[in-house]
Amino acid sequence: MRDVLRILIAPLVWLASFSAIYGLHGLICGHGISGEVFGMISLQRVLMATAWLLALAAQTGLLWALHAPRFASPSSFVTFVSRATGWTGLVATGWSLFPTVTTTYCL
């Protein structure tokens, strides 16, 4: 069971991050959260960028844990596949959530 968790944890964290960040986007737009931070950066952009960076940090930490010998599987196949899905989760988080930082909000 632990081997299945090792393999699926990164895509599951990506799925949770994706849902949470787009849910945050809905809350920001639905409740009309606005304002500026430091006089020129919108509060919306700060919240979304912070959420994206936290998601990237979570995936990076997970990838680090998957490469650590302490959490390694005895099976070399499971180790390889879990590391591959870890890298996939990190790239998917960076790529699919990047538009939340660069695009406009609440049209």
CSV table of C-alpha atoms in Angstrom, one decimal:
chain,number,residue,atom,x,y,z
A,1,MET,CA,0.0,0.0,0.0
A,2,ARG,CA,2.9,2.4,0.7
A,3,ASP,CA,4.2,1.8,-2.8
A,4,VAL,CA,0.9,2.9,-4.3
A,5,LEU,CA,1.0,6.0,-2.1
A,6,ARG,CA,4.6,6.8,-3.2
A,7,ILE,CA,3.6,6.6,-6.8
A,8,LEU,CA,0.3,8.6,-6.5
A,9,ILE,CA,1.2,11.2,-4.0
A,10,ALA,CA,2.6,13.8,-6.4
A,11,PRO,CA,-0.3,13.8,-8.8
A,12,LEU,CA,-2.7,13.9,-5.8
A,13,VAL,CA,-0.9,16.9,-4.4
A,14,TRP,CA,-1.1,18.6,-7.8
A,15,LEU,CA,-4.8,17.8,-8.0
A,16,ALA,CA,-5.4,19.3,-4.6
A,17,SER,CA,-3.3,22.4,-5.4
A,18,PHE,CA,-5.1,22.9,-8.7
A,19,SER,CA,-8.5,22.7,-7.1
A,20,ALA,CA,-7.5,24.9,-4.2
A,21,ILE,CA,-6.0,27.7,-6.3
A,22,TYR,CA,-8.9,27.8,-8.7
A,23,GLY,CA,-11.2,27.8,-5.8
A,24,LEU,CA,-9.3,30.7,-4.3
A,25,HIS,CA,-9.7,32.5,-7.7
A,26,GLY,CA,-13.5,31.9,-7.5
A,27,LEU,CA,-13.6,33.3,-3.9
A,28,ILE,CA,-11.5,36.4,-4.9
A,29,CYS,CA,-13.9,37.1,-7.9
A,30,GLY,CA,-17.1,36.1,-6.1
A,31,HIS,CA,-16.5,38.3,-3.0
A,32,GLY,CA,-14.9,41.2,-4.8
A,33,ILE,CA,-11.6,41.1,-3.0
A,34,SER,CA,-9.6,44.1,-4.1
A,35,GLY,CA,-7.0,46.5,-3.0
A,36,GLU,CA,-3.3,47.1,-3.5
A,37,VAL,CA,-0.2,46.0,-1.7
A,38,PHE,CA,2.8,48.3,-1.6
A,39,GLY,CA,0.9,50.8,-3.7
A,40,MET,CA,1.2,49.1,-7.0
A,41,ILE,CA,0.6,45.3,-6.8
A,42,SER,CA,-3.0,44.2,-6.6
A,43,LEU,CA,-4.0,42.1,-3.6
A,44,GLN,CA,-5.5,39.5,-6.0
A,45,ARG,CA,-2.2,39.0,-7.7
A,46,VAL,CA,-0.4,38.7,-4.3
A,47,LEU,CA,-2.8,36.1,-3.0
A,48,MET,CA,-2.7,34.0,-6.2
A,49,ALA,CA,1.1,34.2,-6.6
A,50,THR,CA,1.5,33.2,-2.9
A,51,ALA,CA,-0.8,30.2,-3.4
A,52,TRP,CA,1.1,29.2,-6.6
A,53,LEU,CA,4.5,29.5,-4.8
A,54,LEU,CA,3.2,27.4,-1.9
A,55,ALA,CA,2.0,24.7,-4.3
A,56,LEU,CA,5.4,24.7,-5.9
A,57,ALA,CA,7.1,24.5,-2.5
A,58,ALA,CA,4.9,21.6,-1.5
A,59,GLN,CA,5.7,19.7,-4.7
A,60,THR,CA,9.4,20.5,-4.3
A,61,GLY,CA,9.4,19.2,-0.8
A,62,LEU,CA,7.6,16.1,-1.9
A,63,LEU,CA,10.1,15.5,-4.7
A,64,TRP,CA,12.9,15.9,-2.2
A,65,ALA,CA,11.3,13.4,0.1
A,66,LEU,CA,10.9,10.9,-2.8
A,67,HIS,CA,14.6,11.2,-3.5
A,68,ALA,CA,15.6,10.7,0.2
A,69,PRO,CA,16.8,7.2,1.1
A,70,ARG,CA,14.7,7.3,4.2
A,71,PHE,CA,11.5,7.2,2.2
A,72,ALA,CA,12.8,5.0,-0.6
A,73,SER,CA,11.0,1.8,-1.6
A,74,PRO,CA,12.9,-1.5,-1.6
A,75,SER,CA,11.7,-1.9,-5.2
A,76,SER,CA,13.8,-0.1,-7.8
A,77,PHE,CA,10.8,0.0,-10.1
A,78,VAL,CA,8.6,1.8,-7.5
A,79,THR,CA,11.5,4.2,-6.7
A,80,PHE,CA,11.9,5.1,-10.4
A,81,VAL,CA,8.1,5.5,-11.0
A,82,SER,CA,7.5,7.5,-7.8
A,83,ARG,CA,10.4,9.9,-8.7
A,84,ALA,CA,9.1,10.2,-12.2
A,85,THR,CA,5.6,11.1,-11.0
A,86,GLY,CA,7.2,13.5,-8.5
A,87,TRP,CA,8.9,15.4,-11.3
A,88,THR,CA,5.7,15.2,-13.3
A,89,GLY,CA,3.7,16.7,-10.4
A,90,LEU,CA,6.3,19.5,-10.0
A,91,VAL,CA,6.2,20.4,-13.7
A,92,ALA,CA,2.4,20.1,-13.9
A,93,THR,CA,2.1,22.5,-10.9
A,94,GLY,CA,4.4,25.0,-12.4
A,95,TRP,CA,2.9,24.8,-15.9
A,96,SER,CA,-0.8,24.5,-15.2
A,97,LEU,CA,-1.0,27.1,-12.4
A,98,PHE,CA,1.3,29.7,-14.0
A,99,PRO,CA,-1.6,31.5,-15.7
A,100,THR,CA,-3.0,32.3,-12.3
A,101,VAL,CA,0.0,34.6,-11.8
A,102,THR,CA,0.2,36.1,-15.2
A,103,THR,CA,-3.3,36.7,-16.4
A,104,THR,CA,-5.9,39.3,-15.3
A,105,TYR,CA,-8.6,38.5,-12.8
A,106,CYS,CA,-12.4,38.8,-12.6
A,107,LEU,CA,-13.3,40.2,-16.0
